[in-house]
PDB file of C-alpha atoms in Angstrom:
ATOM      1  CA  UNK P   1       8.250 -22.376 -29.288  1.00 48.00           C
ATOM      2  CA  UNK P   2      10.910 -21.460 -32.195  1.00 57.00           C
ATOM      3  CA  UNK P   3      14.240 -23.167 -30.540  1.00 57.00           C
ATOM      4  CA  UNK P   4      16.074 -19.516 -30.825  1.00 77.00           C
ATOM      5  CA  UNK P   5      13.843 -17.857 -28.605  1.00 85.00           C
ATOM      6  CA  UNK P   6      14.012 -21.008 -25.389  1.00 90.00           C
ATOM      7  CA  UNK P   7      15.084 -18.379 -22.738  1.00 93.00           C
ATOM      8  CA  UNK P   8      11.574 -17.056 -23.051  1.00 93.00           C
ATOM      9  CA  UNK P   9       8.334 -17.650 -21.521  1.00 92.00           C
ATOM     10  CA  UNK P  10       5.730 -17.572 -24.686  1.00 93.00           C
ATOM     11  CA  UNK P  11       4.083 -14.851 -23.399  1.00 91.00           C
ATOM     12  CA  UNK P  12       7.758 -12.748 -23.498  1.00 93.00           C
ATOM     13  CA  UNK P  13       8.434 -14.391 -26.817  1.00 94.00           C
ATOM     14  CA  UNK P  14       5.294 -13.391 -28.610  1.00 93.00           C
ATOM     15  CA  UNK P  15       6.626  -9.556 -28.361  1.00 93.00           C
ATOM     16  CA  UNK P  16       9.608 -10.727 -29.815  1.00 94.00           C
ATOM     17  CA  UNK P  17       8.457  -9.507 -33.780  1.00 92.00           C
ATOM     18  CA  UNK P  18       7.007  -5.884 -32.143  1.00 93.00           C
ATOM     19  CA  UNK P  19       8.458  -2.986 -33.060  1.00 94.00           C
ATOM     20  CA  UNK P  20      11.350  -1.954 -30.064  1.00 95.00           C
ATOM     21  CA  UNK P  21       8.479   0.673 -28.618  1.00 95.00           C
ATOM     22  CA  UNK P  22       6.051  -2.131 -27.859  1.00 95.00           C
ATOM     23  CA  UNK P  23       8.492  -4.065 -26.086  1.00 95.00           C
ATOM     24  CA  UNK P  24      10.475  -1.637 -24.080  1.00 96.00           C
ATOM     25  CA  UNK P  25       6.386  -0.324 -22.902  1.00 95.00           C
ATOM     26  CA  UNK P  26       5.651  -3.999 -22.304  1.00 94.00           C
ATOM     27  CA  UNK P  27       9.037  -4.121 -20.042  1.00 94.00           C
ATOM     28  CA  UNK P  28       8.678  -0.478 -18.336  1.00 91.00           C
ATOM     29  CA  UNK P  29       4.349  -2.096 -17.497  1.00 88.00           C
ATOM     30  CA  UNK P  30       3.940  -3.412 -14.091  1.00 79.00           C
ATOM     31  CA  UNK P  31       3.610  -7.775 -14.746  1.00 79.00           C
ATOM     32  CA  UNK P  32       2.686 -10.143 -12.246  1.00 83.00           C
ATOM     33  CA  UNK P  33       5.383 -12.808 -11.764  1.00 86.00           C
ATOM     34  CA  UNK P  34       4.753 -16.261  -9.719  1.00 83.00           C
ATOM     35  CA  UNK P  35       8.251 -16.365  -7.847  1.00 87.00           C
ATOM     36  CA  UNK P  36       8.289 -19.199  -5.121  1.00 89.00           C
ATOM     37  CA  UNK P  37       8.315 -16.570  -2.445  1.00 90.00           C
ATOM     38  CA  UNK P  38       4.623 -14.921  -3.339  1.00 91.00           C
ATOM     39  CA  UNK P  39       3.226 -17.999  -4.190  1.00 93.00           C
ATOM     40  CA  UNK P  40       3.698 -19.251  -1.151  1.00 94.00           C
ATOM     41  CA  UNK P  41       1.962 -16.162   0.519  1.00 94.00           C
ATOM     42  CA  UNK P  42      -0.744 -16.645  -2.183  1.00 95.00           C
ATOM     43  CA  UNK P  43      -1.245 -19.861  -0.847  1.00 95.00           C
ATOM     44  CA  UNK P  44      -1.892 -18.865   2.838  1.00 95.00           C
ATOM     45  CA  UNK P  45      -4.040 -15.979   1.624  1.00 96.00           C
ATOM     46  CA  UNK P  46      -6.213 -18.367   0.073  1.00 95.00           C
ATOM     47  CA  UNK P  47      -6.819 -21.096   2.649  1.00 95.00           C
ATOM     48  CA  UNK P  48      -8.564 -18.374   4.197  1.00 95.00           C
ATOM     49  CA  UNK P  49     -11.224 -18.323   2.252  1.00 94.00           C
ATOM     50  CA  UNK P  50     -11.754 -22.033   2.200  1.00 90.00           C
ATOM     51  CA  UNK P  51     -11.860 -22.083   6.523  1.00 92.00           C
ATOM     52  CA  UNK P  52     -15.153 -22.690   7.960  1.00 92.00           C
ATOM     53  CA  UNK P  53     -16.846 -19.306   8.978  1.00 89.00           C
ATOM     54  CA  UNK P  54     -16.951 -19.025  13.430  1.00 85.00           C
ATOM     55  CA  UNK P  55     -15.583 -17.398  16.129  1.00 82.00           C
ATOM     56  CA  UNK P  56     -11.932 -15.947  16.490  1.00 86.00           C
ATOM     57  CA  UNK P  57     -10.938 -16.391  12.277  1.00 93.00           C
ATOM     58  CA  UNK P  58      -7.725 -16.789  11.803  1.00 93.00           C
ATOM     59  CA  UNK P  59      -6.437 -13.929  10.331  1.00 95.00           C
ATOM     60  CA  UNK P  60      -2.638 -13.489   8.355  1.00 96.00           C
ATOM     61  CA  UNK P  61      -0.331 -10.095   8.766  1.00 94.00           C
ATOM     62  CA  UNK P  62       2.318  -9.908   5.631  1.00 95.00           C
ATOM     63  CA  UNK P  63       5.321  -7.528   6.775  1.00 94.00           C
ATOM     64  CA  UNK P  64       8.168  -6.540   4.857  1.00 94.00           C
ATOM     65  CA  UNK P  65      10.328  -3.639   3.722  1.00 94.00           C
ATOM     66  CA  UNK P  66       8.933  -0.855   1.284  1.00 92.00           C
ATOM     67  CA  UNK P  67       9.653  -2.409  -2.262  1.00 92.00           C
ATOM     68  CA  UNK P  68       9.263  -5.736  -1.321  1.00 94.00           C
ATOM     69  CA  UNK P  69       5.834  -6.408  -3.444  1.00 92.00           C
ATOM     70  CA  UNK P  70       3.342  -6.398  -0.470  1.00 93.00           C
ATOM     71  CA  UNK P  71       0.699  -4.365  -2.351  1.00 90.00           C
ATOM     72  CA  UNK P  72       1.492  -6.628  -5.916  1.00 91.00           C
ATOM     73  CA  UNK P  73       0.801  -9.495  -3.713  1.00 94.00           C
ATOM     74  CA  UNK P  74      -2.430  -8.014  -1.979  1.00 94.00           C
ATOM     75  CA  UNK P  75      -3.794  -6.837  -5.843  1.00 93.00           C
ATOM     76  CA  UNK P  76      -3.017 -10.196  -6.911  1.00 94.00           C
ATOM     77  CA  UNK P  77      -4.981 -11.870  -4.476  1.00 95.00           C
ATOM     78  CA  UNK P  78      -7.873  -9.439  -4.562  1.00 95.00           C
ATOM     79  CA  UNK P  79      -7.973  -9.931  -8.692  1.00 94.00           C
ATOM     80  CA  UNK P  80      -7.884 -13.910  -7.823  1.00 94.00           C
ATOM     81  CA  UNK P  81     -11.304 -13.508  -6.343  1.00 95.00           C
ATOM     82  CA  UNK P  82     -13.301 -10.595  -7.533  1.00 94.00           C
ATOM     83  CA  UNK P  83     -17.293  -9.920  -7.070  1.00 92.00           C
ATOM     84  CA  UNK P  84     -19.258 -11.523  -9.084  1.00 93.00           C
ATOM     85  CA  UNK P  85     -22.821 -11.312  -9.960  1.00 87.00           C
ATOM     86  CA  UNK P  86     -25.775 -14.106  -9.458  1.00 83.00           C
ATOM     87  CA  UNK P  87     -28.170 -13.505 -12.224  1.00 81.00           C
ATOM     88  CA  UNK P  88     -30.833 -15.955 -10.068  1.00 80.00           C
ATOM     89  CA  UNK P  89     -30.986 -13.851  -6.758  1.00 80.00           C
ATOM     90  CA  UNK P  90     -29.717 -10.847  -8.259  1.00 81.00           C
ATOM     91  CA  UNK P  91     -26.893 -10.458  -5.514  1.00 86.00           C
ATOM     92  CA  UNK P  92     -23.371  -9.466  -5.529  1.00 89.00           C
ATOM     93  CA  UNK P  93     -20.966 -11.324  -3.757  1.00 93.00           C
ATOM     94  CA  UNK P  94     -17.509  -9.542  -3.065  1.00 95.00           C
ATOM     95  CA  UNK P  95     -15.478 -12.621  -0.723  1.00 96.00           C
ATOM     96  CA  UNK P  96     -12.540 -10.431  -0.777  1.00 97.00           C
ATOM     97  CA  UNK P  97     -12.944  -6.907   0.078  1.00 97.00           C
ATOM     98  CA  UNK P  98      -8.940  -4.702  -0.001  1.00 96.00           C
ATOM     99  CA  UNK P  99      -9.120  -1.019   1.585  1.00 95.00           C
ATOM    100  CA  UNK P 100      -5.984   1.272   2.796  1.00 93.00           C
ATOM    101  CA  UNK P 101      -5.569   2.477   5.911  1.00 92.00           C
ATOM    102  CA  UNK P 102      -6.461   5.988   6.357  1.00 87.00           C
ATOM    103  CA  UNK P 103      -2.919   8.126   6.870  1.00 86.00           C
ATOM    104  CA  UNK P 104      -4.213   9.663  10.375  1.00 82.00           C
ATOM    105  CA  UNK P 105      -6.819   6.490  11.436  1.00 82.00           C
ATOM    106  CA  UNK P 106      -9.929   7.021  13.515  1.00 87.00           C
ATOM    107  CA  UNK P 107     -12.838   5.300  14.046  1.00 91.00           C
ATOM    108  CA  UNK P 108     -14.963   7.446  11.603  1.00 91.00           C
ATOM    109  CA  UNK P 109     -12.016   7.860   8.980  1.00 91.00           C
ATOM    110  CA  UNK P 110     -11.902   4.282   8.882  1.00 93.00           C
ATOM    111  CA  UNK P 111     -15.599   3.607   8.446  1.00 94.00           C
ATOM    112  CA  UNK P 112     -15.985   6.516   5.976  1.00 92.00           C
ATOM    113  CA  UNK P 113     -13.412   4.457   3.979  1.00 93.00           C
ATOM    114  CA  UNK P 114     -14.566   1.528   4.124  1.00 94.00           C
ATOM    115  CA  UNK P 115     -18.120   2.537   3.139  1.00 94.00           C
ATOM    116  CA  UNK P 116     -16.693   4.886   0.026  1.00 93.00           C
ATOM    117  CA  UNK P 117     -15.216   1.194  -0.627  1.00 93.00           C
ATOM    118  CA  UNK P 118     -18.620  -0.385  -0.621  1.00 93.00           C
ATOM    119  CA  UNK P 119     -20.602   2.376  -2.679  1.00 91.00           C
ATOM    120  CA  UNK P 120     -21.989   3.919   0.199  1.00 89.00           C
ATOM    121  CA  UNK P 121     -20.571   7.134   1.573  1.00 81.00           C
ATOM    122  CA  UNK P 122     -22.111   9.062   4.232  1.00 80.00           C
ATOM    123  CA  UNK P 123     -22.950  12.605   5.082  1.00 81.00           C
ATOM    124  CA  UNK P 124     -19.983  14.443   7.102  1.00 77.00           C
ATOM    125  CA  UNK P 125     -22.482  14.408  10.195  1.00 82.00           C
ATOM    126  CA  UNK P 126     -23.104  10.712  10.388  1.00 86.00           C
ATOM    127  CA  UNK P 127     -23.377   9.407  13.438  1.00 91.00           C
ATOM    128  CA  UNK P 128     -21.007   6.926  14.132  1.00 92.00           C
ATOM    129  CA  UNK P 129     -23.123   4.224  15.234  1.00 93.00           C
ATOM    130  CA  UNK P 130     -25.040   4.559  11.694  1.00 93.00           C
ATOM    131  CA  UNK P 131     -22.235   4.406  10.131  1.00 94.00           C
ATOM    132  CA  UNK P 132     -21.112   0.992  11.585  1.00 95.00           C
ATOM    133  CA  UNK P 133     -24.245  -0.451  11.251  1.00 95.00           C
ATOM    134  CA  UNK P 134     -24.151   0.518   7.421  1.00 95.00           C
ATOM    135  CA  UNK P 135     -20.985  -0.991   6.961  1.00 96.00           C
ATOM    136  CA  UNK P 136     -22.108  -4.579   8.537  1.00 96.00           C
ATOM    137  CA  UNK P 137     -25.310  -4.927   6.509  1.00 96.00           C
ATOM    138  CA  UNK P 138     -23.663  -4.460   3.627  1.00 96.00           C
ATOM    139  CA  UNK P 139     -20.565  -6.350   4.338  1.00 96.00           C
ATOM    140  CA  UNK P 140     -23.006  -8.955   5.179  1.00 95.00           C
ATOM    141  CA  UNK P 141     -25.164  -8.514   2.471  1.00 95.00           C
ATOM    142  CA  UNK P 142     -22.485  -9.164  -0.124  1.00 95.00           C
ATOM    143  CA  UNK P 143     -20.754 -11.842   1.600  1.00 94.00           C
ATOM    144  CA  UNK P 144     -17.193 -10.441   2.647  1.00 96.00           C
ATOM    145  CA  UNK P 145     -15.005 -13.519   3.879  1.00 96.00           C
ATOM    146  CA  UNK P 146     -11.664 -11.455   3.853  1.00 97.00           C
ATOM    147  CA  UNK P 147     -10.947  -7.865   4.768  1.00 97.00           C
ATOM    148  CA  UNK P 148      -7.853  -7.127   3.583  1.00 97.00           C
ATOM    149  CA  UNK P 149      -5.813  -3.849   5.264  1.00 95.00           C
ATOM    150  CA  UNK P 150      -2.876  -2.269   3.063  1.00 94.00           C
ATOM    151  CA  UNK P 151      -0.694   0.023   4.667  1.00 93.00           C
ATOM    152  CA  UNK P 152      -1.705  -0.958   8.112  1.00 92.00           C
ATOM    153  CA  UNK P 153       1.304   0.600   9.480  1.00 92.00           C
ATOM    154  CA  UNK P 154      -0.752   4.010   9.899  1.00 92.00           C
ATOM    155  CA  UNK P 155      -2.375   3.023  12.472  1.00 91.00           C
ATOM    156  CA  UNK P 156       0.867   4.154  14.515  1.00 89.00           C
ATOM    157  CA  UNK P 157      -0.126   7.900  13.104  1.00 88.00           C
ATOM    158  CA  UNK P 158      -2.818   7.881  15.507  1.00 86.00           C
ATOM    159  CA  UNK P 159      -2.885   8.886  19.278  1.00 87.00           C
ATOM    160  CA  UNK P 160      -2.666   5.822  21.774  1.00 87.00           C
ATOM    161  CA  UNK P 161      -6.250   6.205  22.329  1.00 89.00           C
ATOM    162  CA  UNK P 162      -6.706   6.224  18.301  1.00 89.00           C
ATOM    163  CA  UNK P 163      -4.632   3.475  18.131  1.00 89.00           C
ATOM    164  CA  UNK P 164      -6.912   0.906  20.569  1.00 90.00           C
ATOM    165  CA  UNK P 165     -10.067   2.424  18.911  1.00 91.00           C
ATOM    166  CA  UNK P 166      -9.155   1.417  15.190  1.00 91.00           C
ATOM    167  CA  UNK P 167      -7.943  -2.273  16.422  1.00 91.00           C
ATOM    168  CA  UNK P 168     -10.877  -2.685  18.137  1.00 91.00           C
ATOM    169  CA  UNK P 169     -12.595  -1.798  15.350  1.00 94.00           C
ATOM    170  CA  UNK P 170     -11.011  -4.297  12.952  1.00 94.00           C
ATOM    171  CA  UNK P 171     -11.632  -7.039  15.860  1.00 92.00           C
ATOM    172  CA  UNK P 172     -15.341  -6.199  16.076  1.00 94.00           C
ATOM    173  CA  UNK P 173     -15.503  -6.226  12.492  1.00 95.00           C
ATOM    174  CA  UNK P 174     -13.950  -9.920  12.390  1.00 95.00           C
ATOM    175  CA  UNK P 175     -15.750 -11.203  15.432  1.00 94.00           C
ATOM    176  CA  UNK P 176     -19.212  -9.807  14.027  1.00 95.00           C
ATOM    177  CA  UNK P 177     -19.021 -11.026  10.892  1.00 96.00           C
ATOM    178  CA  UNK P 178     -17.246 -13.935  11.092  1.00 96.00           C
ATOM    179  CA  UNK P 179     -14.111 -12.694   8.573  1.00 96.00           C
ATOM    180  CA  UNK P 180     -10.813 -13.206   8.220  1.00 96.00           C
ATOM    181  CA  UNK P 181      -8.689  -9.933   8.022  1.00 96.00           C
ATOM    182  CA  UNK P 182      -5.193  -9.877   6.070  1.00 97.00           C
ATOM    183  CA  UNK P 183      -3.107  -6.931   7.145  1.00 95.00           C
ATOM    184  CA  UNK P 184       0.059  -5.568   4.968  1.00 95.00           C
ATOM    185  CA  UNK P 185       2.470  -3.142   6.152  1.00 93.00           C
ATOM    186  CA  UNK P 186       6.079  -2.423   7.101  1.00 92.00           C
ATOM    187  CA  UNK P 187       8.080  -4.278   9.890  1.00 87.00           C
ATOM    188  CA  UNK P 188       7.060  -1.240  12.269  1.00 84.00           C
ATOM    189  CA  UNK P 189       3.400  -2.530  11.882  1.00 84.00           C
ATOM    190  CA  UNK P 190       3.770  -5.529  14.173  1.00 86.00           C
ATOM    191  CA  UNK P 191       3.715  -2.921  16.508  1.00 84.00           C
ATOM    192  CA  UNK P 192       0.601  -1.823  15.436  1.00 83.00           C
ATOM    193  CA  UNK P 193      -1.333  -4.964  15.640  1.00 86.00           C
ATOM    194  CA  UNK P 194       0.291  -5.650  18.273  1.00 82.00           C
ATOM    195  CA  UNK P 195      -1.075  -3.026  20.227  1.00 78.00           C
ATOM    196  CA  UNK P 196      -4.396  -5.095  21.156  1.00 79.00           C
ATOM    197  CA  UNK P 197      -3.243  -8.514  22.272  1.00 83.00           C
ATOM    198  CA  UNK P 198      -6.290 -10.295  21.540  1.00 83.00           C
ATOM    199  CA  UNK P 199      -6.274  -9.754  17.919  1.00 85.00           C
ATOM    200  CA  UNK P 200      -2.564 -10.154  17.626  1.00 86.00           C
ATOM    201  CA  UNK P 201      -2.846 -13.884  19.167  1.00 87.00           C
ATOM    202  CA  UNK P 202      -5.063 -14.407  15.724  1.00 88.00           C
ATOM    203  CA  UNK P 203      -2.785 -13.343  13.130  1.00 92.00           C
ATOM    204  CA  UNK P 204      -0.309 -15.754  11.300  1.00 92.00           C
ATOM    205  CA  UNK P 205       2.792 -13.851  10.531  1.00 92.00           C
ATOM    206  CA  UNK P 206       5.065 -13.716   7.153  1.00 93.00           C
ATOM    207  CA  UNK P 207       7.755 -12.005   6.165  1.00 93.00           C
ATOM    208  CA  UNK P 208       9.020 -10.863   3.225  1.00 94.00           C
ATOM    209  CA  UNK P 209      12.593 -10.861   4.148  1.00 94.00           C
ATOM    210  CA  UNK P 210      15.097  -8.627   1.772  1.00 96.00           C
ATOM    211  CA  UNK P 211      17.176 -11.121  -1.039  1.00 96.00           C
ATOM    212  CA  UNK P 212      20.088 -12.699   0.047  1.00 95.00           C
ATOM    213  CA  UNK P 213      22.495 -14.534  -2.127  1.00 94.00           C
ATOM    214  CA  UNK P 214      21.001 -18.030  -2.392  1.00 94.00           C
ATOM    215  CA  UNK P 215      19.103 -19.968  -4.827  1.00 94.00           C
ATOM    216  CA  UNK P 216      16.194 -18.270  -4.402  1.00 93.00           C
ATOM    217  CA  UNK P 217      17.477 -14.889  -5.490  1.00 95.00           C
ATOM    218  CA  UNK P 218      19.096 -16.711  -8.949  1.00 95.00           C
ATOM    219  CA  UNK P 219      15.672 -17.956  -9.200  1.00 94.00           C
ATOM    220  CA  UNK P 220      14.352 -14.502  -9.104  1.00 95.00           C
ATOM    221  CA  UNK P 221      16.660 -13.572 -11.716  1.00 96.00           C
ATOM    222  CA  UNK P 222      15.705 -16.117 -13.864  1.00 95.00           C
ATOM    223  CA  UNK P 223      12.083 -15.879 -14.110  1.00 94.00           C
ATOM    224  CA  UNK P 224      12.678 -12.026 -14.412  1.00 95.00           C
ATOM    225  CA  UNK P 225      14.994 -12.352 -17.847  1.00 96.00           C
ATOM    226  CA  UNK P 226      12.251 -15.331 -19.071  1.00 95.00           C
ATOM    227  CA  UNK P 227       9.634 -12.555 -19.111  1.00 95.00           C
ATOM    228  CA  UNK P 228      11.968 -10.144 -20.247  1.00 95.00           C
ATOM    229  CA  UNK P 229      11.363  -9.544 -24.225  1.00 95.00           C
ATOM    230  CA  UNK P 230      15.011  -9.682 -25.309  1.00 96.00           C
ATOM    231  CA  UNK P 231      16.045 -11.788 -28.454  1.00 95.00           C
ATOM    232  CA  UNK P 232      19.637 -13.113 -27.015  1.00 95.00           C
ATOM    233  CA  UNK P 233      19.747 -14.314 -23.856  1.00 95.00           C
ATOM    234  CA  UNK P 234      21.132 -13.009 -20.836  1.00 95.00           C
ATOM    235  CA  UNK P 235      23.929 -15.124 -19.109  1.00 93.00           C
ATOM    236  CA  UNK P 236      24.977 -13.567 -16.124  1.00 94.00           C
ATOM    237  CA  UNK P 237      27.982 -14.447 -13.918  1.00 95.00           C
ATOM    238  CA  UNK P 238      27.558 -14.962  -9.609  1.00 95.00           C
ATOM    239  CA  UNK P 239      29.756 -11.812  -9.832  1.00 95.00           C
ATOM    240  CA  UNK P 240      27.331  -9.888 -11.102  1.00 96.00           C
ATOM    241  CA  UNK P 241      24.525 -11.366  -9.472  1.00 96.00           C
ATOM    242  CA  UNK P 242      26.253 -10.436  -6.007  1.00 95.00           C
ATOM    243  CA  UNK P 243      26.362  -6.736  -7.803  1.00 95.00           C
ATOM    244  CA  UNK P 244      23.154  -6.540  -8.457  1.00 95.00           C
ATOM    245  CA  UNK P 245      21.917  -7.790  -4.894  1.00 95.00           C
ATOM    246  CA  UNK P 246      24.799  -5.066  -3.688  1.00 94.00           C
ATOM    247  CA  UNK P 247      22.956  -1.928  -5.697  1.00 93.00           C
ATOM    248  CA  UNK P 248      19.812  -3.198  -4.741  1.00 94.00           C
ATOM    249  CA  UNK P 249      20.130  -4.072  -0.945  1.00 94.00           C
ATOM    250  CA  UNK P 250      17.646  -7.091  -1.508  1.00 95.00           C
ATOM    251  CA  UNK P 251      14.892  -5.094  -2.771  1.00 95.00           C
ATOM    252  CA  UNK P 252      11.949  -6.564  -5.047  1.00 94.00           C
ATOM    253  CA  UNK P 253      11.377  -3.588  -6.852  1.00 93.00           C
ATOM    254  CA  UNK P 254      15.107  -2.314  -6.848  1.00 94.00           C
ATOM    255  CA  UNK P 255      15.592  -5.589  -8.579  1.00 95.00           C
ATOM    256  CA  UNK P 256      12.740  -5.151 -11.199  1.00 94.00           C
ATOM    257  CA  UNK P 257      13.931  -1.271 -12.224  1.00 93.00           C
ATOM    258  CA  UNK P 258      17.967  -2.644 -12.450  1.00 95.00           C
ATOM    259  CA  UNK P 259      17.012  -5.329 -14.898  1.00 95.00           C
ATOM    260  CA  UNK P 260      14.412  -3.403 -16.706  1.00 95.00           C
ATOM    261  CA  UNK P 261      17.003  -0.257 -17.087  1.00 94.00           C
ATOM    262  CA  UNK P 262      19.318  -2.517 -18.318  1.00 96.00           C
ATOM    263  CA  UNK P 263      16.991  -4.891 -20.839  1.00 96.00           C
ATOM    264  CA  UNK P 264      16.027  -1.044 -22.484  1.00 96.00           C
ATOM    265  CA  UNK P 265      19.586  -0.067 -22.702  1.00 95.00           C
ATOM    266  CA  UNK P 266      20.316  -3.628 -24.623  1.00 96.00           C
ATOM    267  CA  UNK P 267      17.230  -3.069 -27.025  1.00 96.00           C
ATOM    268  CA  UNK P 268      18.203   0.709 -27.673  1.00 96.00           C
ATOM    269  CA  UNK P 269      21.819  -0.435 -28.393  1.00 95.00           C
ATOM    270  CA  UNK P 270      20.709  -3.619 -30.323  1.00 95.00           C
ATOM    271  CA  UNK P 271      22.920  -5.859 -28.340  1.00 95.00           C
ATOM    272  CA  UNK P 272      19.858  -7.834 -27.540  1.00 96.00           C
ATOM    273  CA  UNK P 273      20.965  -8.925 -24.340  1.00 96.00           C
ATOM    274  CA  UNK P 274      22.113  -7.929 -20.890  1.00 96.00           C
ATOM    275  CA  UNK P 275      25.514  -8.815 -20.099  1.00 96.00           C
ATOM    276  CA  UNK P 276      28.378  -9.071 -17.217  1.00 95.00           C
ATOM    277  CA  UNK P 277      29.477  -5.928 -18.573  1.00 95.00           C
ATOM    278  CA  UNK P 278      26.717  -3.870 -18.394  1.00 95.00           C
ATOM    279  CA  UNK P 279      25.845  -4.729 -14.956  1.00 95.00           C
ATOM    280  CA  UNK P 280      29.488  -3.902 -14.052  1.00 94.00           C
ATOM    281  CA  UNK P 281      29.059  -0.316 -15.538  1.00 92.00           C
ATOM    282  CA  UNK P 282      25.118   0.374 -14.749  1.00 88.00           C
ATOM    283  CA  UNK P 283      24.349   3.616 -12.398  1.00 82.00           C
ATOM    284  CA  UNK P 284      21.012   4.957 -11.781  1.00 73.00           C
ATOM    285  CA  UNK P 285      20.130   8.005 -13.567  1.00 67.00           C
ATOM    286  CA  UNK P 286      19.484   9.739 -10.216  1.00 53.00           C
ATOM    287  CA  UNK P 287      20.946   8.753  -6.700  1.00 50.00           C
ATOM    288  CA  UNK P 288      19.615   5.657  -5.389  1.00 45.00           C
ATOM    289  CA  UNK P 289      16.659   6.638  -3.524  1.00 45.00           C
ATOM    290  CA  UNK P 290      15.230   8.907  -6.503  1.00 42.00           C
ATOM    291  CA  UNK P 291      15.324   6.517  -8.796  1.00 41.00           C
ATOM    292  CA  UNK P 292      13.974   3.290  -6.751  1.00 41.00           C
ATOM    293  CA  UNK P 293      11.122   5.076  -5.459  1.00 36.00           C
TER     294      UNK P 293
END
């Protein structure tokens, strides 16, 4: 890599000749970045899929604040193992199968989901009991190992009796076919799973706690500007790291739209670089909440 551009991964540093256009679209694009904090969810996520298949899987529920990149983390691992295609047997095998929780769960929403999922939606009238049965040969048939549940926090939408229906469900579902389930949702959905005590007991808890000011946040910052396509590089001071973690109240994607306004501002201005000064000065264009949501 040319010397001058060192602050940059080579992927960042290869949009370093585009025209300003390309790389202020390349910085506004959503990007996967391996901070130590994901990876290590990552990891868990897939030990899963190497645990031998039984009785009472273990299962993993990821909690954290809205922002904090629980659904980047849950794409990521669903794009780490996607179906593939035997050519010899002519079968499909999907080990990791993602769905959302309905926004007002039931026992039929949630099936009707999960078979639109698999390719196989059913007529209004359905009976229920078809409708499971649908949803376990073909779960079967294509070899799920992982269900994974985003925005499991709706299940608190739901009635009481809604509630213990749809987490029985989801323990039937593991106990029947011998899967691992992998829940994401907001701190308020412990209470959810929490609701049947038997499948609580399974799950292996992590939380993505909000930023505070320690190494790992500076670490955060770092790998952020090395994927950031900016021809100077950015030397920050802990003053304006602590502002930054101030605007942002410790949120992943607070963080990501603060740097990214700022890396556009320093290509528009051809300053090249985002600097203690800018940080000092930076507002959002809206208030707070409009423009990190």
């Amino acid at each position: 890599m040319n010397t001058e551009l060192s602050h940059l991964t080579a992927s960042a540093a290869a949009l370093i000749a585009e025209a300003d256009e390309k790389r202020i679209r390349a910085i506004r694009s959503r990007r996967w970045l391996v901070y130590p904090r994901a990876k290590q969810a990552l990891d868990r996520l897939n030990l899963l899929l190497d645990h031998p298949r039984g009785t009472r899987m273990p299962s993993i529920a990821i909690y954290g604040d809205s922002g904090m990149g629980k659904t980047m983390i849950m794409k990521r691992f669903r794009d780490q193992h996607p179906p593939s295609f035997n050519s010899v047997t002519g079968k499909v095998k999907t080990p990791v199968l993602a769905m959302e929780m309905t926004s007002r769960p039931g026992e039929r929403r949630f099936y009707a989901e999960l078979l639109t999922l698999l390719g196989a939606p059913q007529r209004p009238r359905t009976d229920i009991a078809q409708m499971e049965q649908a949803a376990l040969r073909i779960m079967e048939a294509i070899g799920v190992q992982v269900l994974v549940i985003d925005e499991v926090h709706n299940i608190l939408a739901g009635t009481y009796r809604e509630q213990r229906i749809v987490l029985n469900t989801l323990r039937f579902l593991s106990n029947r076919l011998q899967i691992s389930l992998v829940c994401f949702g907001v701190n308020d959905a412990r209470e959810a799973i929490g609701g049947d005590v038997q499948l609580a007991r399974r799950f292996e808890q992590f939380t993505l706690s909000r930023w505070a000011a320690n190494e790992q946040f500076e670490i955060l910052i770092a790998l952020i500007l090395r994927n950031t396509p900016l021809r100077l590089p950015s030397v920050l001071t802990v003053k304006s790291l602590r502002r930054m973690l101030q605007i942002t109240e410790g949120i992943t994607a607070n963080i990501f739209h603060i740097i990214n306004s700022l890396a556009i501002e320093a290509i528009e201005s051809g300053q090249e670089r985002i600097t203690d000064a800018a940080i000092e000065k930076w507002e959002p264009e809206f208030d707070a909440e409009a423009a990190f949501a």
